[in-house]
mmCIF file of C-alpha atoms in Angstrom:
data_model
loop_
_atom_site.group_PDB
_atom_site.id
_atom_site.type_symbol
_atom_site.label_atom_id
_atom_site.label_comp_id
_atom_site.label_asym_id
_atom_site.label_seq_id
_atom_site.Cartn_x
_atom_site.Cartn_y
_atom_site.Cartn_z
ATOM 1 C CA GLY A 1 -9.590 19.827 -8.706
ATOM 2 C CA SER A 2 -10.652 17.902 -5.665
ATOM 3 C CA ASN A 3 -8.446 16.508 -2.942
ATOM 4 C CA GLY A 4 -11.177 14.008 -2.037
ATOM 5 C CA PRO A 5 -11.450 13.229 1.664
ATOM 6 C CA PHE A 6 -8.342 15.183 2.684
ATOM 7 C CA LEU A 7 -8.430 18.397 4.701
ATOM 8 C CA CYS A 8 -7.703 21.776 3.100
ATOM 9 C CA GLY A 9 -5.464 22.386 0.121
ATOM 10 C CA LYS A 10 -2.135 23.771 -1.012
ATOM 11 C CA GLU A 11 -0.335 26.245 1.241
ATOM 12 C CA THR A 12 -1.242 24.096 4.297
ATOM 13 C CA THR A 13 0.412 21.175 6.062
ATOM 14 C CA PHE A 14 -2.834 19.216 6.242
ATOM 15 C CA GLU A 15 -3.084 16.095 4.067
ATOM 16 C CA GLY A 16 -5.066 17.947 1.384
ATOM 17 C CA GLY A 17 -2.131 20.290 0.948
ATOM 18 C CA MET A 18 0.647 17.717 1.080
ATOM 19 C CA ARG A 19 -0.538 14.489 -0.573
ATOM 20 C CA GLU A 20 0.205 14.103 -4.253
ATOM 21 C CA PRO A 21 -0.111 10.948 -6.324
ATOM 22 C CA ALA A 22 2.899 9.768 -8.289
ATOM 23 C CA ILE A 23 3.235 7.558 -11.325
ATOM 24 C CA ALA A 24 6.391 5.585 -12.083
ATOM 25 C CA TRP A 25 6.810 3.783 -15.387
ATOM 26 C CA TRP A 26 9.797 1.693 -16.402
ATOM 27 C CA PRO A 27 8.907 -1.329 -18.568
ATOM 28 C CA GLY A 28 10.810 -4.411 -17.512
ATOM 29 C CA ARG A 29 11.869 -2.878 -14.168
ATOM 30 C CA ILE A 30 8.725 -1.644 -12.399
ATOM 31 C CA PRO A 31 5.917 -4.232 -12.414
ATOM 32 C CA ALA A 32 2.841 -3.042 -14.308
ATOM 33 C CA GLY A 33 -0.238 -2.349 -12.209
ATOM 34 C CA GLN A 34 1.716 -2.080 -8.972
ATOM 35 C CA ILE A 35 0.151 0.150 -6.289
ATOM 36 C CA SER A 36 2.136 1.464 -3.327
ATOM 37 C CA TYR A 37 1.136 3.477 -0.297
ATOM 38 C CA GLN A 38 4.719 4.532 0.384
ATOM 39 C CA LEU A 39 5.116 8.002 1.810
ATOM 40 C CA GLY A 40 7.736 9.918 -0.121
ATOM 41 C CA THR A 41 9.037 13.463 -0.391
ATOM 42 C CA VAL A 42 10.713 15.517 -3.090
ATOM 43 C CA MET A 43 13.960 15.072 -1.114
ATOM 44 C CA ASP A 44 13.799 11.340 -1.912
ATOM 45 C CA LEU A 45 14.100 12.013 -5.655
ATOM 46 C CA PHE A 46 17.781 12.985 -5.367
ATOM 47 C CA THR A 47 18.792 9.927 -3.346
ATOM 48 C CA THR A 48 16.723 7.580 -5.510
ATOM 49 C CA SER A 49 18.139 9.115 -8.708
ATOM 50 C CA LEU A 50 21.684 8.522 -7.464
ATOM 51 C CA THR A 51 20.912 4.837 -6.918
ATOM 52 C CA LEU A 52 19.247 4.497 -10.327
ATOM 53 C CA ALA A 53 22.330 6.067 -11.927
ATOM 54 C CA GLY A 54 24.609 3.644 -10.063
ATOM 55 C CA LEU A 55 26.176 6.433 -7.984
ATOM 56 C CA GLN A 56 26.897 6.624 -4.263
ATOM 57 C CA PRO A 57 25.464 9.506 -2.227
ATOM 58 C CA PRO A 58 27.992 12.094 -1.029
ATOM 59 C CA THR A 59 29.606 11.228 2.298
ATOM 60 C CA ASP A 60 30.538 14.788 3.293
ATOM 61 C CA ARG A 61 26.956 15.718 4.271
ATOM 62 C CA GLN A 62 23.785 14.261 5.707
ATOM 63 C CA LEU A 63 21.009 13.747 3.153
ATOM 64 C CA ASP A 64 17.388 14.057 4.190
ATOM 65 C CA GLY A 65 16.004 11.948 1.363
ATOM 66 C CA ILE A 66 15.922 8.162 1.248
ATOM 67 C CA ASP A 67 16.368 5.748 -1.643
ATOM 68 C CA LEU A 68 12.933 4.643 -2.831
ATOM 69 C CA SER A 69 14.188 2.115 -5.407
ATOM 70 C CA PRO A 70 13.121 -0.856 -3.176
ATOM 71 C CA VAL A 71 9.601 0.612 -3.293
ATOM 72 C CA LEU A 72 9.699 0.895 -7.086
ATOM 73 C CA PHE A 73 11.264 -2.476 -7.878
ATOM 74 C CA GLN A 74 10.184 -4.769 -5.015
ATOM 75 C CA ASN A 75 7.021 -2.981 -3.768
ATOM 76 C CA LYS A 76 8.525 -2.655 -0.280
ATOM 77 C CA ILE A 77 7.365 -0.127 2.299
ATOM 78 C CA ILE A 78 10.055 1.885 4.073
ATOM 79 C CA SER A 79 9.017 3.074 7.520
ATOM 80 C CA ARG A 80 10.267 6.554 8.334
ATOM 81 C CA PRO A 81 9.021 9.868 9.766
ATOM 82 C CA VAL A 82 8.174 12.761 7.467
ATOM 83 C CA PHE A 83 8.461 16.331 8.748
ATOM 84 C CA TYR A 84 5.991 18.965 7.539
ATOM 85 C CA TYR A 85 7.330 22.519 7.504
ATOM 86 C CA ARG A 86 5.696 25.802 6.661
ATOM 87 C CA GLY A 87 8.565 28.164 6.038
ATOM 88 C CA ASN A 88 11.046 27.498 8.842
ATOM 89 C CA GLU A 89 8.396 26.283 11.292
ATOM 90 C CA LEU A 90 7.947 22.560 11.982
ATOM 91 C CA MET A 91 4.167 22.210 11.817
ATOM 92 C CA ALA A 92 3.612 18.440 11.942
ATOM 93 C CA VAL A 93 5.285 15.037 11.870
ATOM 94 C CA ARG A 94 3.883 11.929 10.235
ATOM 95 C CA PHE A 95 4.978 8.394 11.067
ATOM 96 C CA GLU A 96 3.172 5.595 9.259
ATOM 97 C CA LEU A 97 -0.557 6.204 9.820
ATOM 98 C CA TYR A 98 -0.132 8.703 12.666
ATOM 99 C CA LYS A 99 0.288 12.429 12.264
ATOM 100 C CA ALA A 100 0.983 14.921 15.062
ATOM 101 C CA HIS A 101 0.285 18.618 14.493
ATOM 102 C CA TYR A 102 2.438 20.911 16.642
ATOM 103 C CA TRP A 103 1.005 24.064 15.106
ATOM 104 C CA THR A 104 -2.184 24.600 13.135
ATOM 105 C CA TRP A 105 -2.938 27.418 10.778
ATOM 106 C CA SER A 106 -4.799 27.367 7.507
ATOM 107 C CA ASN A 107 -4.409 31.001 6.444
ATOM 108 C CA SER A 108 -4.548 34.458 8.026
ATOM 109 C CA TRP A 109 -7.638 36.516 8.808
ATOM 110 C CA GLU A 110 -6.320 39.168 6.390
ATOM 111 C CA GLU A 111 -6.186 36.642 3.540
ATOM 112 C CA LEU A 112 -9.626 35.321 4.436
ATOM 113 C CA GLN A 113 -11.064 38.868 4.298
ATOM 114 C CA GLN A 114 -9.597 39.178 0.790
ATOM 115 C CA GLY A 115 -11.441 36.007 -0.251
ATOM 116 C CA ILE A 116 -8.426 33.681 0.012
ATOM 117 C CA ASN A 117 -9.346 30.478 1.829
ATOM 118 C CA PHE A 118 -7.088 27.418 1.767
ATOM 119 C CA CYS A 119 -9.817 25.313 3.427
ATOM 120 C CA PRO A 120 -13.067 26.345 1.690
ATOM 121 C CA GLY A 121 -16.079 24.751 3.344
ATOM 122 C CA GLN A 122 -13.859 22.787 5.743
ATOM 123 C CA ASN A 123 -14.152 24.302 9.198
ATOM 124 C CA VAL A 124 -12.827 21.938 11.868
ATOM 125 C CA THR A 125 -12.873 23.638 15.276
ATOM 126 C CA GLY A 126 -9.382 23.970 16.754
ATOM 127 C CA VAL A 127 -7.787 22.470 13.629
ATOM 128 C CA THR A 128 -8.470 24.805 10.689
ATOM 129 C CA THR A 129 -7.504 28.102 12.279
ATOM 130 C CA HIS A 130 -6.828 31.582 10.914
ATOM 131 C CA ASP A 131 -4.332 32.342 13.652
ATOM 132 C CA GLN A 132 -1.333 30.159 14.401
ATOM 133 C CA ARG A 133 -2.233 27.800 17.274
ATOM 134 C CA ASP A 134 0.477 26.263 19.432
ATOM 135 C CA TYR A 135 0.068 22.558 20.215
ATOM 136 C CA THR A 136 3.742 21.897 20.956
ATOM 137 C CA ILE A 137 3.011 20.806 24.551
ATOM 138 C CA GLN A 138 0.111 18.526 23.578
ATOM 139 C CA PRO A 139 0.067 17.908 19.806
ATOM 140 C CA LEU A 140 -3.115 17.168 17.907
ATOM 141 C CA LEU A 141 -2.743 13.494 16.989
ATOM 142 C CA PHE A 142 -4.613 11.891 14.100
ATOM 143 C CA HIS A 143 -4.822 8.302 12.827
ATOM 144 C CA LEU A 144 -4.892 8.833 9.067
ATOM 145 C CA GLY A 145 -6.084 5.296 8.371
ATOM 146 C CA ARG A 146 -9.311 5.913 10.301
ATOM 147 C CA ASP A 147 -9.475 9.683 9.768
ATOM 148 C CA PRO A 148 -7.756 10.708 6.510
ATOM 149 C CA GLY A 149 -9.512 14.088 6.674
ATOM 150 C CA GLU A 150 -7.841 15.044 9.995
ATOM 151 C CA ARG A 151 -11.168 15.969 11.524
ATOM 152 C CA TYR A 152 -11.134 13.978 14.769
ATOM 153 C CA PRO A 153 -8.012 14.296 16.959
ATOM 154 C CA ILE A 154 -7.242 11.307 19.162
ATOM 155 C CA ARG A 155 -7.934 12.355 22.756
#
């Protein structure tokens, strides 16, 4: 398949590896033909499911997910940061249309030599790297509305 204008693919924290479309269908509850640009994560499914079932979230722990039912039923947008991890390493943070990369790494030189390339034909100097690059002091910042392919960092 194609990830369209987005950079790289699965196994990366670039948009081509993280963005997935979703379809919600509930006749009489979710308006037909509704389109949302809400950013969501798998963690939101638990919290949203609790609300849909009429249950309260547990109070003895902090939940990372948010309730997306206002998005489904009222087409609202909920502003919140999303954290992109690769293993235990925080690689990037997205807030609304901005995304900051603290580390970049597509895949290792060893994998590339074996023919494994998570960004085939997408070489962006300093962004798609085969060694882990540290940008924690000065993150690579992208405006995803103007540059959904994460090719031109804001300087």
